[in-house]
Amino acid sequence: MDKLNNYMEKLHSTLINDYSTPCGKYSESCSLIAIEIARIILEIGKKPYLAKFNGELVDSINTKILVPKQFGGRVTWGGHIVCCVGNLVYDPMISVSPIDVKDYCKNTFEDKVNIGVFIPVEQIEKFVNR
């Protein structure tokens, strides 16, 4: 668990800077962060999966942009990927500890979001080790 806690703390301290890399020149990748968290969680014997968050549909194809509350509108995304175990979301952007998905959605995004499984438990190990 120390490895997971250390990773979450390290990322949390840098992601508060408008989701930028530590140097501030680039944007972090939510999918790469989620994959690394999944790797660590697999090492400790839990069964993670990757979930994808999108804004609500505005028409038959397009979704609303996701606006994370903590950045005051300076950061927006077309989608967001996180690592989950059961109903717990591991996202160092929000917290160094896992958060229940209902609280996560309510406390993270400006508008309602749609949630889906991106990489299921049954495929996660193969996916992160490719």
CSV table of N, CA and C in Angstrom, one decimal:
chain,number,residue,atom,x,y,z
A,1,MET,N,0.8,-1.2,0.0
A,1,MET,CA,0.0,0.0,0.0
A,1,MET,C,0.9,1.3,0.0
A,2,ASP,N,2.1,1.2,0.5
A,2,ASP,CA,2.9,2.4,0.6
A,2,ASP,C,3.2,2.9,-0.8
A,3,LYS,N,3.4,2.0,-1.8
A,3,LYS,CA,3.7,2.4,-3.1
A,3,LYS,C,2.5,3.1,-3.7
A,4,LEU,N,1.3,2.7,-3.5
A,4,LEU,CA,0.1,3.3,-4.0
A,4,LEU,C,0.0,4.7,-3.3
A,5,ASN,N,0.1,4.7,-2.0
A,5,ASN,CA,0.0,6.0,-1.2
A,5,ASN,C,1.0,7.0,-1.7
A,6,ASN,N,2.3,6.6,-1.9
A,6,ASN,CA,3.3,7.5,-2.4
A,6,ASN,C,3.0,8.0,-3.7
A,7,TYR,N,2.5,7.1,-4.6
A,7,TYR,CA,2.2,7.6,-6.0
A,7,TYR,C,1.1,8.6,-6.0
A,8,MET,N,0.0,8.3,-5.2
A,8,MET,CA,-1.1,9.2,-5.1
A,8,MET,C,-0.7,10.5,-4.5
A,9,GLU,N,0.1,10.5,-3.5
A,9,GLU,CA,0.5,11.8,-2.9
A,9,GLU,C,1.4,12.6,-3.8
A,10,LYS,N,2.3,11.9,-4.5
A,10,LYS,CA,3.2,12.6,-5.5
A,10,LYS,C,2.4,13.3,-6.6
A,11,LEU,N,1.4,12.6,-7.2
A,11,LEU,CA,0.6,13.1,-8.3
A,11,LEU,C,-0.3,14.2,-7.8
A,12,HIS,N,-0.9,14.0,-6.6
A,12,HIS,CA,-1.8,15.0,-6.1
A,12,HIS,C,-1.2,16.3,-5.9
A,13,SER,N,0.1,16.3,-5.5
A,13,SER,CA,0.8,17.6,-5.2
A,13,SER,C,1.1,18.3,-6.5
A,14,THR,N,1.2,17.6,-7.6
A,14,THR,CA,1.5,18.3,-8.9
A,14,THR,C,0.3,18.6,-9.7
A,15,LEU,N,-0.8,17.7,-9.6
A,15,LEU,CA,-2.0,17.9,-10.4
A,15,LEU,C,-2.8,19.1,-10.0
A,16,ILE,N,-2.5,19.6,-8.8
A,16,ILE,CA,-3.3,20.8,-8.4
A,16,ILE,C,-2.8,22.0,-9.2
A,17,ASN,N,-1.7,21.9,-10.0
A,17,ASN,CA,-1.2,23.0,-10.8
A,17,ASN,C,-1.9,22.8,-12.2
A,18,ASP,N,-3.2,23.0,-12.3
A,18,ASP,CA,-4.0,22.9,-13.5
A,18,ASP,C,-3.7,21.7,-14.4
A,19,TYR,N,-3.5,20.5,-13.7
A,19,TYR,CA,-3.3,19.2,-14.3
A,19,TYR,C,-2.1,19.2,-15.1
A,20,SER,N,-1.1,19.9,-14.7
A,20,SER,CA,0.2,19.9,-15.5
A,20,SER,C,1.2,19.0,-14.9
A,21,THR,N,2.2,18.6,-15.8
A,21,THR,CA,3.3,17.9,-15.3
A,21,THR,C,4.1,18.7,-14.3
A,22,PRO,N,5.0,18.1,-13.6
A,22,PRO,CA,5.8,18.9,-12.6
A,22,PRO,C,6.5,20.1,-13.2
A,23,CYS,N,7.0,20.0,-14.4
A,23,CYS,CA,7.7,21.1,-15.0
A,23,CYS,C,6.8,22.2,-15.4
A,24,GLY,N,5.5,21.9,-15.5
A,24,GLY,CA,4.5,22.9,-15.9
A,24,GLY,C,4.3,23.2,-17.4
A,25,LYS,N,5.1,22.5,-18.2
A,25,LYS,CA,5.0,22.7,-19.6
A,25,LYS,C,4.0,21.9,-20.3
A,26,TYR,N,3.6,20.8,-19.7
A,26,TYR,CA,2.7,19.8,-20.4
A,26,TYR,C,1.5,19.4,-19.5
A,27,SER,N,0.5,18.9,-20.2
A,27,SER,CA,-0.7,18.4,-19.5
A,27,SER,C,-0.4,17.0,-19.1
A,28,GLU,N,-0.8,16.6,-17.9
A,28,GLU,CA,-0.7,15.2,-17.5
A,28,GLU,C,-1.7,14.3,-18.3
A,29,SER,N,-1.5,13.0,-18.4
A,29,SER,CA,-2.4,12.1,-19.1
A,29,SER,C,-3.2,11.3,-18.1
A,30,CYS,N,-4.5,11.5,-18.0
A,30,CYS,CA,-5.3,10.8,-17.1
A,30,CYS,C,-5.3,9.3,-17.3
A,31,SER,N,-5.2,8.9,-18.6
A,31,SER,CA,-5.2,7.4,-18.9
A,31,SER,C,-3.8,6.8,-18.4
A,32,LEU,N,-2.7,7.5,-18.6
A,32,LEU,CA,-1.4,7.0,-18.1
A,32,LEU,C,-1.4,6.9,-16.6
A,33,ILE,N,-2.0,7.9,-15.9
A,33,ILE,CA,-2.1,7.8,-14.5
A,33,ILE,C,-2.9,6.7,-14.0
A,34,ALA,N,-4.1,6.5,-14.7
A,34,ALA,CA,-5.0,5.4,-14.3
A,34,ALA,C,-4.4,4.0,-14.5
A,35,ILE,N,-3.6,3.9,-15.6
A,35,ILE,CA,-2.9,2.6,-15.9
A,35,ILE,C,-1.9,2.3,-14.8
A,36,GLU,N,-1.1,3.3,-14.4
A,36,GLU,CA,-0.1,3.1,-13.4
A,36,GLU,C,-0.7,2.8,-12.0
A,37,ILE,N,-1.8,3.4,-11.7
A,37,ILE,CA,-2.5,3.1,-10.5
A,37,ILE,C,-3.1,1.6,-10.5
A,38,ALA,N,-3.6,1.2,-11.7
A,38,ALA,CA,-4.1,-0.1,-11.9
A,38,ALA,C,-2.9,-1.1,-11.7
A,39,ARG,N,-1.8,-0.8,-12.2
A,39,ARG,CA,-0.6,-1.7,-12.1
A,39,ARG,C,-0.3,-1.9,-10.6
A,40,ILE,N,-0.2,-0.8,-9.9
A,40,ILE,CA,0.1,-0.9,-8.4
A,40,ILE,C,-1.0,-1.7,-7.7
A,41,ILE,N,-2.2,-1.4,-8.0
A,41,ILE,CA,-3.3,-2.1,-7.3
A,41,ILE,C,-3.3,-3.6,-7.6
A,42,LEU,N,-3.0,-4.0,-8.9
A,42,LEU,CA,-2.8,-5.4,-9.2
A,42,LEU,C,-1.7,-6.0,-8.4
A,43,GLU,N,-0.6,-5.3,-8.2
A,43,GLU,CA,0.5,-5.8,-7.4
A,43,GLU,C,0.1,-6.2,-5.9
A,44,ILE,N,-0.9,-5.4,-5.4
A,44,ILE,CA,-1.3,-5.7,-4.0
A,44,ILE,C,-2.5,-6.7,-4.0
A,45,GLY,N,-2.9,-7.3,-5.1
A,45,GLY,CA,-3.8,-8.3,-5.2
A,45,GLY,C,-5.3,-7.9,-5.3
A,46,LYS,N,-5.6,-6.7,-5.6
A,46,LYS,CA,-6.9,-6.3,-5.8
A,46,LYS,C,-7.3,-6.3,-7.3
A,47,LYS,N,-8.5,-6.2,-7.7
A,47,LYS,CA,-9.0,-6.3,-9.0
A,47,LYS,C,-9.5,-4.9,-9.5
A,48,PRO,N,-8.7,-4.1,-10.1
A,48,PRO,CA,-9.1,-2.8,-10.6
A,48,PRO,C,-9.7,-2.9,-12.0
A,49,TYR,N,-10.3,-1.8,-12.4
A,49,TYR,CA,-10.8,-1.6,-13.8
A,49,TYR,C,-10.7,-0.1,-14.1
A,50,LEU,N,-10.7,0.2,-15.3
A,50,LEU,CA,-10.6,1.6,-15.7
A,50,LEU,C,-12.0,2.1,-16.1
A,51,ALA,N,-12.4,3.2,-15.6
A,51,ALA,CA,-13.7,3.8,-15.9
A,51,ALA,C,-13.5,5.1,-16.7
A,52,LYS,N,-14.5,5.4,-17.5
A,52,LYS,CA,-14.4,6.6,-18.3
A,52,LYS,C,-15.6,7.5,-18.0
A,53,PHE,N,-15.3,8.8,-17.8
A,53,PHE,CA,-16.3,9.8,-17.5
A,53,PHE,C,-16.5,10.7,-18.7
A,54,ASN,N,-17.7,10.9,-19.2
A,54,ASN,CA,-18.0,11.8,-20.3
A,54,ASN,C,-19.1,12.8,-19.8
A,55,GLY,N,-19.2,13.9,-20.5
A,55,GLY,CA,-20.3,14.8,-20.2
A,55,GLY,C,-21.6,14.2,-20.8
A,56,GLU,N,-22.7,14.8,-20.5
A,56,GLU,CA,-24.0,14.3,-21.0
A,56,GLU,C,-24.0,14.6,-22.5
A,57,LEU,N,-24.8,13.7,-23.2
A,57,LEU,CA,-25.0,13.9,-24.7
A,57,LEU,C,-25.7,15.2,-24.9
A,58,VAL,N,-25.2,16.0,-26.0
A,58,VAL,CA,-25.9,17.2,-26.4
A,58,VAL,C,-26.7,16.9,-27.7
A,59,ASP,N,-26.3,15.9,-28.4
A,59,ASP,CA,-27.0,15.4,-29.6
A,59,ASP,C,-26.7,13.9,-29.7
A,60,SER,N,-26.9,13.4,-30.9
A,60,SER,CA,-26.7,11.9,-31.0
A,60,SER,C,-25.2,11.5,-31.0
A,61,ILE,N,-24.3,12.4,-31.1
A,61,ILE,CA,-22.9,12.1,-31.2
A,61,ILE,C,-22.1,12.8,-30.2
A,62,ASN,N,-22.3,14.1,-29.9
A,62,ASN,CA,-21.5,14.9,-29.1
A,62,ASN,C,-21.9,15.0,-27.6
A,63,THR,N,-20.9,15.1,-26.8
A,63,THR,CA,-21.1,15.3,-25.3
A,63,THR,C,-20.6,16.6,-24.9
A,64,LYS,N,-21.2,17.0,-23.7
A,64,LYS,CA,-20.7,18.3,-23.1
A,64,LYS,C,-19.3,18.1,-22.7
A,65,ILE,N,-18.6,19.2,-22.6
A,65,ILE,CA,-17.2,19.2,-22.1
A,65,ILE,C,-17.2,19.0,-20.6
A,66,LEU,N,-16.2,18.2,-20.1
A,66,LEU,CA,-16.1,18.0,-18.7
A,66,LEU,C,-15.3,19.2,-18.1
A,67,VAL,N,-15.9,19.8,-17.0
A,67,VAL,CA,-15.2,20.9,-16.3
A,67,VAL,C,-14.9,20.5,-14.9
A,68,PRO,N,-13.7,20.1,-14.6
A,68,PRO,CA,-13.4,19.8,-13.2
A,68,PRO,C,-13.5,21.0,-12.3
A,69,LYS,N,-14.2,20.9,-11.2
A,69,LYS,CA,-14.5,22.0,-10.3
A,69,LYS,C,-13.2,22.7,-9.7
A,70,GLN,N,-12.2,21.9,-9.4
A,70,GLN,CA,-11.1,22.4,-8.7
A,70,GLN,C,-10.2,23.3,-9.5
A,71,PHE,N,-10.4,23.4,-10.8
A,71,PHE,CA,-9.5,24.3,-11.6
A,71,PHE,C,-10.2,25.6,-12.0
A,72,GLY,N,-11.4,25.8,-11.5
A,72,GLY,CA,-12.1,27.1,-11.8
A,72,GLY,C,-12.3,27.4,-13.3
A,73,GLY,N,-12.5,26.3,-14.1
A,73,GLY,CA,-12.8,26.6,-15.5
A,73,GLY,C,-11.5,26.7,-16.4
A,74,ARG,N,-10.4,26.6,-15.8
A,74,ARG,CA,-9.1,26.7,-16.6
A,74,ARG,C,-8.8,25.5,-17.3
A,75,VAL,N,-9.3,24.3,-16.8
A,75,VAL,CA,-9.1,23.0,-17.4
A,75,VAL,C,-10.4,22.4,-17.8
A,76,THR,N,-10.5,21.9,-19.1
A,76,THR,CA,-11.6,21.2,-19.5
A,76,THR,C,-11.2,19.9,-20.3
A,77,TRP,N,-12.0,18.9,-20.4
A,77,TRP,CA,-11.7,17.7,-21.1
A,77,TRP,C,-12.9,17.2,-21.9
A,78,GLY,N,-12.6,16.4,-22.9
A,78,GLY,CA,-13.7,15.7,-23.6
A,78,GLY,C,-14.1,14.4,-22.9
A,79,GLY,N,-13.2,13.9,-22.1
A,79,GLY,CA,-13.4,12.7,-21.2
A,79,GLY,C,-12.4,12.6,-20.2
A,80,HIS,N,-12.6,11.7,-19.2
A,80,HIS,CA,-11.6,11.5,-18.2
A,80,HIS,C,-11.6,10.0,-17.8
A,81,ILE,N,-10.4,9.5,-17.6
A,81,ILE,CA,-10.3,8.1,-17.3
A,81,ILE,C,-9.6,7.9,-15.9
A,82,VAL,N,-10.2,7.0,-15.1
A,82,VAL,CA,-9.7,6.8,-13.8
A,82,VAL,C,-9.6,5.3,-13.5
A,83,CYS,N,-8.9,4.9,-12.5
A,83,CYS,CA,-8.8,3.6,-12.0
A,83,CYS,C,-9.8,3.4,-10.8
A,84,CYS,N,-10.5,2.3,-10.9
A,84,CYS,CA,-11.5,2.0,-9.8
A,84,CYS,C,-11.3,0.6,-9.3
A,85,VAL,N,-11.8,0.4,-8.1
A,85,VAL,CA,-11.9,-0.9,-7.5
A,85,VAL,C,-13.3,-0.9,-6.8
A,86,GLY,N,-14.2,-1.7,-7.4
A,86,GLY,CA,-15.6,-1.7,-6.9
A,86,GLY,C,-16.2,-0.3,-7.2
A,87,ASN,N,-16.7,0.3,-6.1
A,87,ASN,CA,-17.3,1.7,-6.2
A,87,ASN,C,-16.3,2.8,-5.8
A,88,LEU,N,-15.1,2.4,-5.6
A,88,LEU,CA,-14.1,3.4,-5.2
A,88,LEU,C,-13.3,3.9,-6.4
A,89,VAL,N,-13.1,5.2,-6.5
A,89,VAL,CA,-12.4,5.9,-7.5
A,89,VAL,C,-11.0,6.3,-7.0
A,90,TYR,N,-9.9,5.9,-7.7
A,90,TYR,CA,-8.6,6.3,-7.3
A,90,TYR,C,-8.2,7.4,-8.3
A,91,ASP,N,-8.3,8.7,-7.9
A,91,ASP,CA,-7.9,9.8,-8.7
A,91,ASP,C,-7.1,10.8,-7.9
A,92,PRO,N,-5.8,10.8,-8.1
A,92,PRO,CA,-5.0,11.8,-7.3
A,92,PRO,C,-5.2,13.2,-7.6
A,93,MET,N,-6.0,13.5,-8.7
A,93,MET,CA,-6.4,14.9,-8.9
A,93,MET,C,-7.3,15.4,-7.8
A,94,ILE,N,-8.1,14.5,-7.2
A,94,ILE,CA,-9.0,14.9,-6.2
A,94,ILE,C,-8.5,14.6,-4.8
A,95,SER,N,-7.9,13.4,-4.6
A,95,SER,CA,-7.6,13.0,-3.2
A,95,SER,C,-6.4,12.0,-3.3
A,96,VAL,N,-5.7,11.9,-2.2
A,96,VAL,CA,-4.7,10.8,-2.0
A,96,VAL,C,-5.4,9.5,-1.6
A,97,SER,N,-6.6,9.5,-1.3
A,97,SER,CA,-7.4,8.3,-0.8
A,97,SER,C,-8.5,8.1,-1.8
A,98,PRO,N,-8.9,6.8,-2.0
A,98,PRO,CA,-10.0,6.5,-2.9
A,98,PRO,C,-11.3,7.2,-2.4
A,99,ILE,N,-12.2,7.5,-3.3
A,99,ILE,CA,-13.5,8.1,-3.0
A,99,ILE,C,-14.6,7.3,-3.7
A,100,ASP,N,-15.7,7.2,-3.0
A,100,ASP,CA,-16.9,6.6,-3.5
A,100,ASP,C,-17.3,7.3,-4.8
A,101,VAL,N,-17.7,6.5,-5.8
A,101,VAL,CA,-18.0,7.1,-7.1
A,101,VAL,C,-19.1,8.2,-7.1
A,102,LYS,N,-20.1,8.0,-6.2
A,102,LYS,CA,-21.2,9.0,-6.2
A,102,LYS,C,-20.6,10.3,-5.6
A,103,ASP,N,-19.8,10.3,-4.6
A,103,ASP,CA,-19.2,11.5,-4.1
A,103,ASP,C,-18.2,12.1,-5.1
A,104,TYR,N,-17.5,11.2,-5.8
A,104,TYR,CA,-16.5,11.7,-6.8
A,104,TYR,C,-17.2,12.5,-7.8
A,105,CYS,N,-18.3,12.0,-8.4
A,105,CYS,CA,-19.0,12.7,-9.5
A,105,CYS,C,-19.5,14.0,-9.0
A,106,LYS,N,-20.1,14.0,-7.8
A,106,LYS,CA,-20.7,15.2,-7.3
A,106,LYS,C,-19.7,16.3,-7.0
A,107,ASN,N,-18.5,15.9,-6.5
A,107,ASN,CA,-17.5,16.8,-6.0
A,107,ASN,C,-16.5,17.2,-7.1
A,108,THR,N,-16.4,16.4,-8.2
A,108,THR,CA,-15.4,16.6,-9.2
A,108,THR,C,-15.8,17.5,-10.4
A,109,PHE,N,-17.0,17.3,-10.9
A,109,PHE,CA,-17.4,17.9,-12.1
A,109,PHE,C,-18.5,18.9,-12.0
A,110,GLU,N,-18.4,20.0,-12.8
A,110,GLU,CA,-19.4,21.0,-12.8
A,110,GLU,C,-20.8,20.5,-13.1
A,111,ASP,N,-20.9,19.7,-14.1
A,111,ASP,CA,-22.2,19.2,-14.6
A,111,ASP,C,-22.3,17.7,-14.4
A,112,LYS,N,-23.5,17.1,-14.7
A,112,LYS,CA,-23.7,15.7,-14.6
A,112,LYS,C,-22.8,15.0,-15.6
A,113,VAL,N,-22.4,13.8,-15.2
A,113,VAL,CA,-21.5,13.0,-16.1
A,113,VAL,C,-22.1,11.6,-16.4
A,114,ASN,N,-21.7,11.0,-17.5
A,114,ASN,CA,-22.0,9.6,-17.8
A,114,ASN,C,-20.7,8.8,-17.4
A,115,ILE,N,-20.9,7.6,-16.8
A,115,ILE,CA,-19.8,6.8,-16.4
A,115,ILE,C,-19.9,5.5,-17.2
A,116,GLY,N,-18.8,5.0,-17.6
A,116,GLY,CA,-18.8,3.6,-18.3
A,116,GLY,C,-17.5,2.9,-18.0
A,117,VAL,N,-17.5,1.6,-18.1
A,117,VAL,CA,-16.3,0.8,-17.9
A,117,VAL,C,-15.5,1.0,-19.2
A,118,PHE,N,-14.3,1.4,-19.1
A,118,PHE,CA,-13.4,1.5,-20.2
A,118,PHE,C,-12.6,0.2,-20.5
A,119,ILE,N,-12.0,-0.3,-19.4
A,119,ILE,CA,-11.3,-1.6,-19.5
A,119,ILE,C,-11.8,-2.4,-18.3
A,120,PRO,N,-12.5,-3.5,-18.5
A,120,PRO,CA,-13.1,-4.3,-17.4
A,120,PRO,C,-12.0,-5.1,-16.6
A,121,VAL,N,-12.4,-5.5,-15.4
A,121,VAL,CA,-11.5,-6.3,-14.5
A,121,VAL,C,-10.9,-7.4,-15.3
A,122,GLU,N,-11.7,-8.1,-16.1
A,122,GLU,CA,-11.3,-9.3,-16.8
A,122,GLU,C,-10.1,-9.0,-17.8
A,123,GLN,N,-10.0,-7.8,-18.2
A,123,GLN,CA,-9.0,-7.5,-19.3
A,123,GLN,C,-7.9,-6.6,-18.8
A,124,ILE,N,-8.0,-6.1,-17.5
A,124,ILE,CA,-7.1,-5.1,-17.0
A,124,ILE,C,-5.6,-5.5,-17.0
A,125,GLU,N,-5.4,-6.7,-16.5
A,125,GLU,CA,-4.0,-7.2,-16.4
A,125,GLU,C,-3.3,-7.3,-17.7
A,126,LYS,N,-4.0,-7.8,-18.7
A,126,LYS,CA,-3.4,-7.9,-20.0
A,126,LYS,C,-3.2,-6.5,-20.6
A,127,PHE,N,-4.2,-5.6,-20.4
A,127,PHE,CA,-4.1,-4.2,-20.9
A,127,PHE,C,-2.9,-3.4,-20.3
A,128,VAL,N,-2.7,-3.5,-19.0
A,128,VAL,CA,-1.6,-2.7,-18.4
A,128,VAL,C,-0.3,-3.3,-18.6
A,129,ASN,N,-0.2,-4.6,-19.0
A,129,ASN,CA,1.1,-5.2,-19.2
A,129,ASN,C,1.5,-5.3,-20.7
A,130,ARG,N,0.7,-4.7,-21.6
A,130,ARG,CA,1.0,-4.7,-23.0
A,130,ARG,C,2.2,-3.9,-23.4
